[in-house]
mmCIF file of C-alpha atoms in Angstrom:
data_model
loop_
_atom_site.group_PDB
_atom_site.id
_atom_site.type_symbol
_atom_site.label_atom_id
_atom_site.label_comp_id
_atom_site.label_asym_id
_atom_site.label_seq_id
_atom_site.Cartn_x
_atom_site.Cartn_y
_atom_site.Cartn_z
ATOM 1 C CA UNK A 1 -63.705 -73.483 -11.216
ATOM 2 C CA UNK A 2 -62.959 -72.148 -14.627
ATOM 3 C CA UNK A 3 -59.087 -72.280 -13.782
ATOM 4 C CA UNK A 4 -59.512 -75.733 -13.013
ATOM 5 C CA UNK A 5 -60.996 -76.841 -16.601
ATOM 6 C CA UNK A 6 -58.260 -74.518 -18.390
ATOM 7 C CA UNK A 7 -55.469 -76.405 -16.401
ATOM 8 C CA UNK A 8 -57.157 -79.935 -17.587
ATOM 9 C CA UNK A 9 -57.454 -79.044 -20.790
ATOM 10 C CA UNK A 10 -53.602 -77.885 -21.093
ATOM 11 C CA UNK A 11 -52.621 -80.784 -19.584
ATOM 12 C CA UNK A 12 -54.392 -82.887 -22.250
ATOM 13 C CA UNK A 13 -52.820 -80.630 -25.010
ATOM 14 C CA UNK A 14 -49.710 -81.177 -23.604
ATOM 15 C CA UNK A 15 -50.112 -85.320 -23.159
ATOM 16 C CA UNK A 16 -50.802 -84.750 -27.118
ATOM 17 C CA UNK A 17 -47.668 -82.701 -27.869
ATOM 18 C CA UNK A 18 -45.547 -85.002 -25.840
ATOM 19 C CA UNK A 19 -46.941 -88.114 -27.572
ATOM 20 C CA UNK A 20 -46.347 -86.324 -31.326
ATOM 21 C CA UNK A 21 -43.106 -85.237 -30.187
ATOM 22 C CA UNK A 22 -41.782 -88.874 -29.110
ATOM 23 C CA UNK A 23 -42.690 -90.320 -32.290
ATOM 24 C CA UNK A 24 -40.931 -87.279 -34.292
ATOM 25 C CA UNK A 25 -37.977 -86.366 -32.101
ATOM 26 C CA UNK A 26 -35.712 -89.362 -33.038
ATOM 27 C CA UNK A 27 -36.243 -88.791 -36.455
ATOM 28 C CA UNK A 28 -35.067 -85.555 -36.039
ATOM 29 C CA UNK A 29 -32.334 -86.301 -34.147
ATOM 30 C CA UNK A 30 -31.010 -88.810 -36.804
ATOM 31 C CA UNK A 31 -31.440 -86.475 -39.606
ATOM 32 C CA UNK A 32 -29.665 -83.592 -37.706
ATOM 33 C CA UNK A 33 -26.542 -86.046 -36.836
ATOM 34 C CA UNK A 34 -26.592 -87.125 -40.320
ATOM 35 C CA UNK A 35 -26.179 -83.654 -41.635
ATOM 36 C CA UNK A 36 -23.318 -83.028 -39.055
ATOM 37 C CA UNK A 37 -21.716 -86.259 -39.950
ATOM 38 C CA UNK A 38 -22.293 -84.746 -43.811
ATOM 39 C CA UNK A 39 -20.713 -81.287 -42.839
ATOM 40 C CA UNK A 40 -17.702 -82.823 -41.282
ATOM 41 C CA UNK A 41 -16.917 -85.311 -44.108
ATOM 42 C CA UNK A 42 -17.460 -82.555 -46.517
ATOM 43 C CA UNK A 43 -15.203 -80.004 -44.871
ATOM 44 C CA UNK A 44 -12.378 -82.868 -44.200
ATOM 45 C CA UNK A 45 -12.464 -83.791 -48.256
ATOM 46 C CA UNK A 46 -11.983 -79.854 -48.456
ATOM 47 C CA UNK A 47 -9.224 -79.935 -46.041
ATOM 48 C CA UNK A 48 -7.528 -83.140 -47.861
ATOM 49 C CA UNK A 49 -8.181 -81.215 -51.171
ATOM 50 C CA UNK A 50 -6.184 -78.122 -49.958
ATOM 51 C CA UNK A 51 -3.507 -80.013 -48.528
ATOM 52 C CA UNK A 52 -2.955 -82.193 -51.805
ATOM 53 C CA UNK A 53 -2.846 -78.929 -53.814
ATOM 54 C CA UNK A 54 -0.600 -77.140 -51.585
ATOM 55 C CA UNK A 55 1.933 -80.266 -51.990
ATOM 56 C CA UNK A 56 1.494 -80.240 -55.859
ATOM 57 C CA UNK A 57 2.344 -76.573 -56.000
ATOM 58 C CA UNK A 58 5.143 -76.419 -53.952
ATOM 59 C CA UNK A 59 6.527 -79.602 -55.810
ATOM 60 C CA UNK A 60 6.006 -77.857 -58.968
ATOM 61 C CA UNK A 61 7.931 -74.613 -57.272
ATOM 62 C CA UNK A 62 10.561 -76.777 -56.145
ATOM 63 C CA UNK A 63 10.788 -78.545 -59.556
ATOM 64 C CA UNK A 64 10.750 -75.099 -61.459
ATOM 65 C CA UNK A 65 13.363 -73.811 -58.991
ATOM 66 C CA UNK A 66 15.903 -76.520 -60.054
ATOM 67 C CA UNK A 67 15.179 -76.283 -63.255
ATOM 68 C CA UNK A 68 16.067 -72.661 -63.402
ATOM 69 C CA UNK A 69 19.270 -73.100 -61.143
ATOM 70 C CA UNK A 70 20.741 -76.106 -62.490
ATOM 71 C CA UNK A 71 19.551 -77.172 -65.882
ATOM 72 C CA UNK A 72 19.348 -73.827 -67.730
ATOM 73 C CA UNK A 73 22.614 -73.096 -67.251
ATOM 74 C CA UNK A 74 23.778 -76.326 -68.493
ATOM 75 C CA UNK A 75 21.535 -75.826 -71.361
ATOM 76 C CA UNK A 76 22.986 -72.481 -72.461
ATOM 77 C CA UNK A 77 26.846 -73.374 -71.801
ATOM 78 C CA UNK A 78 26.540 -77.080 -73.565
ATOM 79 C CA UNK A 79 28.183 -75.788 -76.484
ATOM 80 C CA UNK A 80 31.058 -74.159 -73.996
ATOM 81 C CA UNK A 81 31.506 -77.715 -72.080
ATOM 82 C CA UNK A 82 31.899 -79.538 -75.795
ATOM 83 C CA UNK A 83 34.611 -76.969 -77.276
ATOM 84 C CA UNK A 84 36.293 -77.455 -74.221
ATOM 85 C CA UNK A 85 36.636 -81.374 -74.503
ATOM 86 C CA UNK A 86 37.749 -81.006 -77.985
ATOM 87 C CA UNK A 87 40.370 -78.506 -77.474
ATOM 88 C CA UNK A 88 41.707 -79.899 -74.230
ATOM 89 C CA UNK A 89 41.659 -83.973 -74.768
ATOM 90 C CA UNK A 90 40.913 -84.427 -78.708
ATOM 91 C CA UNK A 91 43.422 -82.169 -80.312
ATOM 92 C CA UNK A 92 46.257 -82.936 -78.303
ATOM 93 C CA UNK A 93 45.792 -87.021 -78.664
ATOM 94 C CA UNK A 94 45.976 -86.483 -82.757
ATOM 95 C CA UNK A 95 47.945 -83.338 -82.956
ATOM 96 C CA UNK A 96 50.765 -84.425 -80.691
ATOM 97 C CA UNK A 97 50.887 -87.710 -82.409
ATOM 98 C CA UNK A 98 54.130 -86.987 -84.104
ATOM 99 C CA UNK A 99 56.213 -86.321 -80.346
ATOM 100 C CA UNK A 100 55.146 -89.960 -79.226
ATOM 101 C CA UNK A 101 58.217 -91.236 -79.513
ATOM 102 C CA UNK A 102 59.912 -88.160 -77.783
ATOM 103 C CA UNK A 103 57.269 -88.656 -74.882
ATOM 104 C CA UNK A 104 58.207 -92.229 -74.344
ATOM 105 C CA UNK A 105 61.996 -91.194 -74.209
ATOM 106 C CA UNK A 106 60.833 -88.191 -71.382
ATOM 107 C CA UNK A 107 58.970 -90.454 -69.636
ATOM 108 C CA UNK A 108 62.076 -92.912 -69.106
ATOM 109 C CA UNK A 109 64.493 -90.213 -67.678
#
């Protein structure tokens, strides 16, 4: 007889737990899915930030490599290029002006 009363009390307690759980479980599920969505969004944001920083670093690396390989040698040798222009074009242009008639005679041969 005592066991029967214990079973009845346990079933009443279980009924109360089920009623309380049915009102609270949907709220817990909603908050859990919201937390998972927030974690996923935070992870996605972190991945996007990492990818953009990687792209920026690679772009800087490429521009630095181009500057070291192309621009720096030209900056070092610009005076050599100007000197070559003067010696190969400007000096003969003005220095050989007196020989212009001889050039026209030779060109007519």
